[in-house]
mmCIF file of C-alpha atoms in Angstrom:
data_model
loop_
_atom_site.group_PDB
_atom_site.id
_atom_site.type_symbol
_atom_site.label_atom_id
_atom_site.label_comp_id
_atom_site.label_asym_id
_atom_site.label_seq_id
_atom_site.Cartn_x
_atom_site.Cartn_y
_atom_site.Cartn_z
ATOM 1 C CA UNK A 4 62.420 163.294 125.463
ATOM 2 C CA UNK A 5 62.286 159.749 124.270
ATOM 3 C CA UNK A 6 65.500 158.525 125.141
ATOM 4 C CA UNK A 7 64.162 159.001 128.438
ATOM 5 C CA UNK A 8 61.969 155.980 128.199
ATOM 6 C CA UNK A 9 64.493 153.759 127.745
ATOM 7 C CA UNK A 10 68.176 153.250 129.025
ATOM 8 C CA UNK A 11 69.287 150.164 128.169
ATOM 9 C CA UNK A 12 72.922 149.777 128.531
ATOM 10 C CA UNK A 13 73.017 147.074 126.279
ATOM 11 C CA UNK A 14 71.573 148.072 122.775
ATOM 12 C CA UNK A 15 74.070 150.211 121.221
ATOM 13 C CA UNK A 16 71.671 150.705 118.184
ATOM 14 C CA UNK A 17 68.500 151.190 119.551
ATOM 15 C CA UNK A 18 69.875 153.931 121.693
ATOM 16 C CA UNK A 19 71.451 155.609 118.359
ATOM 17 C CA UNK A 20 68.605 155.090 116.677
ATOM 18 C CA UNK A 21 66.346 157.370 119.633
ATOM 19 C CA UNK A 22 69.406 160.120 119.329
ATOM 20 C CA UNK A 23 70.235 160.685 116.291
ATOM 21 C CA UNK A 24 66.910 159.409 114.095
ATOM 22 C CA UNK A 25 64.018 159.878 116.049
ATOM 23 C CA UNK A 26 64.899 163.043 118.253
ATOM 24 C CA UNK A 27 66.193 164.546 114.508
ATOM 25 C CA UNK A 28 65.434 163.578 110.934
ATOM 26 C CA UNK A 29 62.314 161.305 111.733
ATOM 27 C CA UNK A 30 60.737 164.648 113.618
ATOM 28 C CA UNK A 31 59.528 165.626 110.365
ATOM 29 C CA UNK A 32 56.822 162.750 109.552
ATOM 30 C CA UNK A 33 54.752 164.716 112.692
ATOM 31 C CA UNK A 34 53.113 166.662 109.991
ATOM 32 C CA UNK A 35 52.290 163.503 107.607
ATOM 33 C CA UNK A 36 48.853 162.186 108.496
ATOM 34 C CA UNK A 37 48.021 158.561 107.286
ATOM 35 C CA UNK A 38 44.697 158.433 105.824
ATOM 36 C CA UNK A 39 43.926 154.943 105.196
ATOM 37 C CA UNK A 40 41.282 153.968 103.060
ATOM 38 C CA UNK A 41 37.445 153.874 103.826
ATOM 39 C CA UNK A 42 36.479 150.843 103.609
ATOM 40 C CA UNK A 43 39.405 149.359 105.648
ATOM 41 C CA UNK A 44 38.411 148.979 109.560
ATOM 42 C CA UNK A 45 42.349 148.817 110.547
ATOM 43 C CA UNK A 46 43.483 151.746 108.895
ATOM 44 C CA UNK A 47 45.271 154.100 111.572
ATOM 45 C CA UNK A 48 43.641 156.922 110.155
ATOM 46 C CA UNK A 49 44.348 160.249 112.248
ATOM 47 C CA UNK A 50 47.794 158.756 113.061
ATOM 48 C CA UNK A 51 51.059 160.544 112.125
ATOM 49 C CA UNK A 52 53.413 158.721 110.430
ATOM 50 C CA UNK A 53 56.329 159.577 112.963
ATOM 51 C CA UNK A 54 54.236 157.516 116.022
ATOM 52 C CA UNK A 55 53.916 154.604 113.339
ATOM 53 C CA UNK A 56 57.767 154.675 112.667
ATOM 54 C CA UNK A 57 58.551 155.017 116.470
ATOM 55 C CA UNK A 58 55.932 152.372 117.059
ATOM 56 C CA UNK A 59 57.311 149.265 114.757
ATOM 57 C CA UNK A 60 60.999 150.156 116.097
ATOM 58 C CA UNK A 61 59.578 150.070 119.735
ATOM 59 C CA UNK A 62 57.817 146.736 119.020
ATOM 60 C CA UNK A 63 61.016 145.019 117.538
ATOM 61 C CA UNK A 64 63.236 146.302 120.077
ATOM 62 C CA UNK A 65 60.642 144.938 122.701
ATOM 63 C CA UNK A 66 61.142 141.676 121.379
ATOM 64 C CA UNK A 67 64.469 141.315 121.533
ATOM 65 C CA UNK A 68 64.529 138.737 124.549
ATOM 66 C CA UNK A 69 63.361 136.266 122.208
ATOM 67 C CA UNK A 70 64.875 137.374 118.715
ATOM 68 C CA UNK A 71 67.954 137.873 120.058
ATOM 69 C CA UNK A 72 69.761 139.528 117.838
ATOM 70 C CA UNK A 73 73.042 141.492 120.139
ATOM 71 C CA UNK A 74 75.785 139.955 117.920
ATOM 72 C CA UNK A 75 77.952 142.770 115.999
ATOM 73 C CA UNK A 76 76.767 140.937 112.922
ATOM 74 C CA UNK A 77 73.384 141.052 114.705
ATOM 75 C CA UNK A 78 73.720 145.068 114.830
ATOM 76 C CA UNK A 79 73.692 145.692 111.680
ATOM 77 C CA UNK A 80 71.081 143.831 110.631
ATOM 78 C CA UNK A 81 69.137 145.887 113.138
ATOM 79 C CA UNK A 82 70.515 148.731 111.209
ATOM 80 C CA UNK A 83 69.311 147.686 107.834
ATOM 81 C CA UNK A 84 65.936 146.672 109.780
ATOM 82 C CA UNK A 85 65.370 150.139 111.338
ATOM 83 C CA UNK A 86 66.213 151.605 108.010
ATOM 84 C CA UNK A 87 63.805 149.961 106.634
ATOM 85 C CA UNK A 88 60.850 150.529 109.555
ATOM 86 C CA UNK A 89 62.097 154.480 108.406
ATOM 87 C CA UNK A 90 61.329 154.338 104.787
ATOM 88 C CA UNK A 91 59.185 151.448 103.363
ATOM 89 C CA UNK A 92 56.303 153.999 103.683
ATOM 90 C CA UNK A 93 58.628 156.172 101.470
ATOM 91 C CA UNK A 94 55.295 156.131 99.163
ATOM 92 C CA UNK A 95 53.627 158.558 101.481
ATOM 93 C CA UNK A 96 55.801 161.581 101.373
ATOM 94 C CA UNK A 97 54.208 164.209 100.190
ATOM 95 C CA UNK A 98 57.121 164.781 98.172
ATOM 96 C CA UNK A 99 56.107 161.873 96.167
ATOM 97 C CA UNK A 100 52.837 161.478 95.614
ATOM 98 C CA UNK A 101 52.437 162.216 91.790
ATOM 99 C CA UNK A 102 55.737 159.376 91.455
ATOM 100 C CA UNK A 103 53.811 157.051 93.257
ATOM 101 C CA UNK A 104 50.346 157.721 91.529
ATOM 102 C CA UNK A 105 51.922 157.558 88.162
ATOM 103 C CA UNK A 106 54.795 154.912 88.689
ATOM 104 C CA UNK A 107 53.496 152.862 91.663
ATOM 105 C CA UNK A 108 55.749 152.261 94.691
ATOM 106 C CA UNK A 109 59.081 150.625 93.171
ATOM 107 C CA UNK A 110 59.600 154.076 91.342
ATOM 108 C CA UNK A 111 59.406 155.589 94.189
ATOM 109 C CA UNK A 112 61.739 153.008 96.307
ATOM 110 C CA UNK A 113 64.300 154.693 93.145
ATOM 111 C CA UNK A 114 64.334 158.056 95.570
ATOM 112 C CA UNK A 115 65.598 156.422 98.745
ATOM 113 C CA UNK A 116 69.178 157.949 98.309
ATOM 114 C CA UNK A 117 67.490 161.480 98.774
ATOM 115 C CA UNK A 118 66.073 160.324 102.164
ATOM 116 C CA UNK A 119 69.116 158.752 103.394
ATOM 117 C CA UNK A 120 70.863 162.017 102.687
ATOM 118 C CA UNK A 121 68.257 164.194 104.374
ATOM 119 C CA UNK A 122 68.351 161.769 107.467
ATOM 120 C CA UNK A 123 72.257 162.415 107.221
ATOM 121 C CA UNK A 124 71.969 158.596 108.073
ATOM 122 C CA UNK A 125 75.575 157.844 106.968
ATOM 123 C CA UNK A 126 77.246 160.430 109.378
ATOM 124 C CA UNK A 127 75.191 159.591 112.423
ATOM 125 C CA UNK A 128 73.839 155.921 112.307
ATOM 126 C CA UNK A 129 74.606 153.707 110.011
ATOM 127 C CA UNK A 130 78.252 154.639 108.867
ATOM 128 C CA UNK A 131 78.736 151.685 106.204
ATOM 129 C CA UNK A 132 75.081 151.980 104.581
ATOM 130 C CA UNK A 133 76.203 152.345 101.448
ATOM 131 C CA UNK A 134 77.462 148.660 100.861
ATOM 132 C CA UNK A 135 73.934 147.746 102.184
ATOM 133 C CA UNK A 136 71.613 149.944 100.062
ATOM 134 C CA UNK A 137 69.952 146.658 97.706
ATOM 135 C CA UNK A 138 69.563 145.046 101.073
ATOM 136 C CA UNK A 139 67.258 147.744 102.236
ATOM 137 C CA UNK A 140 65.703 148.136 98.682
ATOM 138 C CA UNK A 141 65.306 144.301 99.048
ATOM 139 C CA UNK A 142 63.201 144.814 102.271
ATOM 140 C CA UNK A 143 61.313 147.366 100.949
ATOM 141 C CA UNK A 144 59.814 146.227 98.276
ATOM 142 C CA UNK A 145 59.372 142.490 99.848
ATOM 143 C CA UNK A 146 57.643 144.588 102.875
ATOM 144 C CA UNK A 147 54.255 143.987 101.441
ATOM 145 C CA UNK A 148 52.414 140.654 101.756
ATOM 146 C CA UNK A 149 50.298 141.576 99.221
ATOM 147 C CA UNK A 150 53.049 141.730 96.693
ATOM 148 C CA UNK A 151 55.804 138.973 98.477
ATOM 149 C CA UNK A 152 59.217 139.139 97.880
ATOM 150 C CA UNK A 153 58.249 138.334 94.336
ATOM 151 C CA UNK A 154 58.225 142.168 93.062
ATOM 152 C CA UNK A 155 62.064 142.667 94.300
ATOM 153 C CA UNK A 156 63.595 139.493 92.706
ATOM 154 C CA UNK A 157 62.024 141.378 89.775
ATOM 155 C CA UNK A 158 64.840 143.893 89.977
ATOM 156 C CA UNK A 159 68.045 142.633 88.979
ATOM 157 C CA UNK A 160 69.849 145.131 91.211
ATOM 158 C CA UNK A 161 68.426 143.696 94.229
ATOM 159 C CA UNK A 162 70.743 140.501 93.428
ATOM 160 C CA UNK A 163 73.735 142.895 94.989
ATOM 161 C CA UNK A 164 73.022 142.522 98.689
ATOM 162 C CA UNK A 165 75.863 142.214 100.741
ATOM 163 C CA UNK A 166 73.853 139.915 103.359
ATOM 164 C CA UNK A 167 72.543 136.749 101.809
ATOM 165 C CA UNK A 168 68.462 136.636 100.137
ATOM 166 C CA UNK A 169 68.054 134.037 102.303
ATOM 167 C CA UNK A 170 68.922 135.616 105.817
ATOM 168 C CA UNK A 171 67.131 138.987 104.550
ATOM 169 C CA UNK A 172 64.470 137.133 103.299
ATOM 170 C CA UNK A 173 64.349 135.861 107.309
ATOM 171 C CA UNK A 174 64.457 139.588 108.609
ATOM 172 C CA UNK A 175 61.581 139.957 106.133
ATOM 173 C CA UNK A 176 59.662 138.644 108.666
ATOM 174 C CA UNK A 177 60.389 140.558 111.228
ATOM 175 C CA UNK A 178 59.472 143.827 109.154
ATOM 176 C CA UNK A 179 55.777 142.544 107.991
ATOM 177 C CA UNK A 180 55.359 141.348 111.849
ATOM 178 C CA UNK A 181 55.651 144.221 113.731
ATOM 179 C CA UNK A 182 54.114 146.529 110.654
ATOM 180 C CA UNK A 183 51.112 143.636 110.597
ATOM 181 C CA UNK A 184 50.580 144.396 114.751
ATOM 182 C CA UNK A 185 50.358 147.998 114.426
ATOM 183 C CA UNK A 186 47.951 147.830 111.909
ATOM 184 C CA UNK A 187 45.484 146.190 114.585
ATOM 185 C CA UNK A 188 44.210 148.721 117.216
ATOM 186 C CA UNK A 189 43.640 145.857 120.141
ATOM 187 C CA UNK A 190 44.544 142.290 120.201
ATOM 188 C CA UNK A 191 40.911 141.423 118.759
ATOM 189 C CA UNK A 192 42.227 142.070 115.296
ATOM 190 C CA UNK A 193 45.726 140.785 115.102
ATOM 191 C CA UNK A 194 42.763 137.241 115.745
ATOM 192 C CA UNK A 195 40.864 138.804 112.715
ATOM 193 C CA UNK A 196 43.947 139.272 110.439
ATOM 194 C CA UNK A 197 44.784 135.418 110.571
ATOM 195 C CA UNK A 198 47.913 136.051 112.900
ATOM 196 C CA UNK A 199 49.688 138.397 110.985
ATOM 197 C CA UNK A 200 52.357 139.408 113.498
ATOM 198 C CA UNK A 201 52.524 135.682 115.365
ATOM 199 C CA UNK A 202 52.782 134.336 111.770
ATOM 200 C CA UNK A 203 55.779 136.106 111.097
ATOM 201 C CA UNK A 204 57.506 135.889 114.280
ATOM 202 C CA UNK A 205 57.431 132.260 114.445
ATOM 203 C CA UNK A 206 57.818 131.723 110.686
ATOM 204 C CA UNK A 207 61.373 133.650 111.984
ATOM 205 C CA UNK A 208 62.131 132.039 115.354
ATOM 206 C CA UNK A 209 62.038 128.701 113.474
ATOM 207 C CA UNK A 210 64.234 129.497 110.718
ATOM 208 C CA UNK A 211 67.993 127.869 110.988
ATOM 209 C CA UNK A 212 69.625 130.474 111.920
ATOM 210 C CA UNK A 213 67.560 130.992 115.191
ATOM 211 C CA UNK A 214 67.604 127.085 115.712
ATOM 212 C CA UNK A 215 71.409 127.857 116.046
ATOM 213 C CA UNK A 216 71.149 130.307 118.836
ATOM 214 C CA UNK A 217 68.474 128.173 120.722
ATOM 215 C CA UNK A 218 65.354 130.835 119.787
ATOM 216 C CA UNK A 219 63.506 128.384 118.054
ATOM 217 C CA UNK A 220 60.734 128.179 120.599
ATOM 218 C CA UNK A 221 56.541 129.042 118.895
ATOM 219 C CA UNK A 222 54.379 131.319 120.370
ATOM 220 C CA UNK A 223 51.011 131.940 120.672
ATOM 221 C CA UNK A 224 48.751 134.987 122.125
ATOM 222 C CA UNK A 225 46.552 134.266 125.147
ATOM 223 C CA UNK A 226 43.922 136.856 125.951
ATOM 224 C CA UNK A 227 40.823 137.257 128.660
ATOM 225 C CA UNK A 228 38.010 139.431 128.508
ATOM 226 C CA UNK A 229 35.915 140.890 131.527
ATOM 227 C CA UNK A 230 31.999 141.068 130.979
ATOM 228 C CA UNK A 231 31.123 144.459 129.967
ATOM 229 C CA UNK A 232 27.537 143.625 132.004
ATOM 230 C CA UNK A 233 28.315 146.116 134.839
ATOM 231 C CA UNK A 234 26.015 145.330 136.948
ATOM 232 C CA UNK A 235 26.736 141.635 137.133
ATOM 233 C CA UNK A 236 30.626 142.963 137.404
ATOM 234 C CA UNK A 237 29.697 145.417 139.866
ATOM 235 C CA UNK A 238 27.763 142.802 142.092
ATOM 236 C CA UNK A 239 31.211 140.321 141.767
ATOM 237 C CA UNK A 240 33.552 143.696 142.865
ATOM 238 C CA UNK A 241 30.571 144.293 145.812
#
């Protein structure tokens, strides 16, 4: 059981999220295999899309030391963030597929309602989701880097959010961080892809709203490699 992993006294929503998303609705992405594409050396080909779900929540949640985000306010941004970890691959779904090859992805974002329903998300996690709906539309379809936030402003009814474009544009980051890291299968290519994740999580630590709460330290990743020459590693072991 996954809740068994962690028991944190402290984290309300995380622990609601293990209970009643992933030990229930999010079970049935174990049957959707990401393909990737070819000609792309990170895809996470092979990998279902439930362990890349739990994955990006697991990251973010791991990071909460230095995010700090425990505030009721706080909560349900972490709401509207693991809501949108859940469903910005919403293109995927089988379900979908001849929306998304005809439409492209914001046609697709249009079905989110359905999924919300069929994760009975408003009854077990996130009772008030309905006032913020645009807001996770609005991280959605800013998820991308490819596209920005550009391709949401371009729908007016992402001007509705109940939390300000500003501070969602600021969770943003958060969202393309920890979906950046788990595209990279060691620490090798989060190097490769330009600092994709550190990017993001600095580009949020030093936003005003974390200078307020003190978390506007910058990070940077330090990593060591052993020789893979055995024999001279063997001789240093001997």
């Amino acid at each position: 059981m996954i809740k068994g992993i962690f028991k944190k006294k402290n984290d309300g929503v995380f622990k609601l999220f293990i209970e009643e998303v992933a030990e229930k609705g999010l079970l049935k992405y174990e049957n959707i295999i990401q393909y990737g594409q070819d000609n792309d050396e990170y895809s996470k080909s092979g990998e279902t899309l439930y362990t890349h779900k739990l994955k990006l929540v697991f990251l973010l949640e791991s990071l909460q030391s230095i995010l700090k985000l425990k505030s009721e306010i706080d909560n349900e941004e972490k709401r509207i963030l693991f809501t949108a970890i859940i469903f910005h691959d919403i293109n995927k779904l089988p379900e979908y597929e001849e929306i998304n090859t005809k439409f492209g992805y914001k046609a697709v974002v249009e079905k989110l309602n359905e999924q919300i329903k069929s994760f009975n998300l408003k009854e077990k996690f996130f009772p008030n989701i309905d006032e913020y709906y645009n807001d996770i539309k609005f991280m959605m379809l800013g998820h991308s880097e490819h596209n920005g936030i550009i391709g949401s402003l371009l729908d007016l009814s992402i001007n509705n959010t109940k939390i300000p474009k500003d501070r969602l544009s600021e969770l943003l980051l958060l969202l393309r961080a920890v979906d950046q890291a788990d595209l990279c299968n060691n620490i090798d290519e989060i190097y490769k892809r330009n600092y994709g994740f550190l990017y993001n999580i600095n580009a949020f630590l030093n936003n005003p709203e974390s200078k307020k709460r003190g978390t506007d330290k910058q990070y940077k990743l330090e990593f060591h490699k052993l020789s893979e020459n055995i024999g001279i590693l063997s001789d240093i072991i001997n």
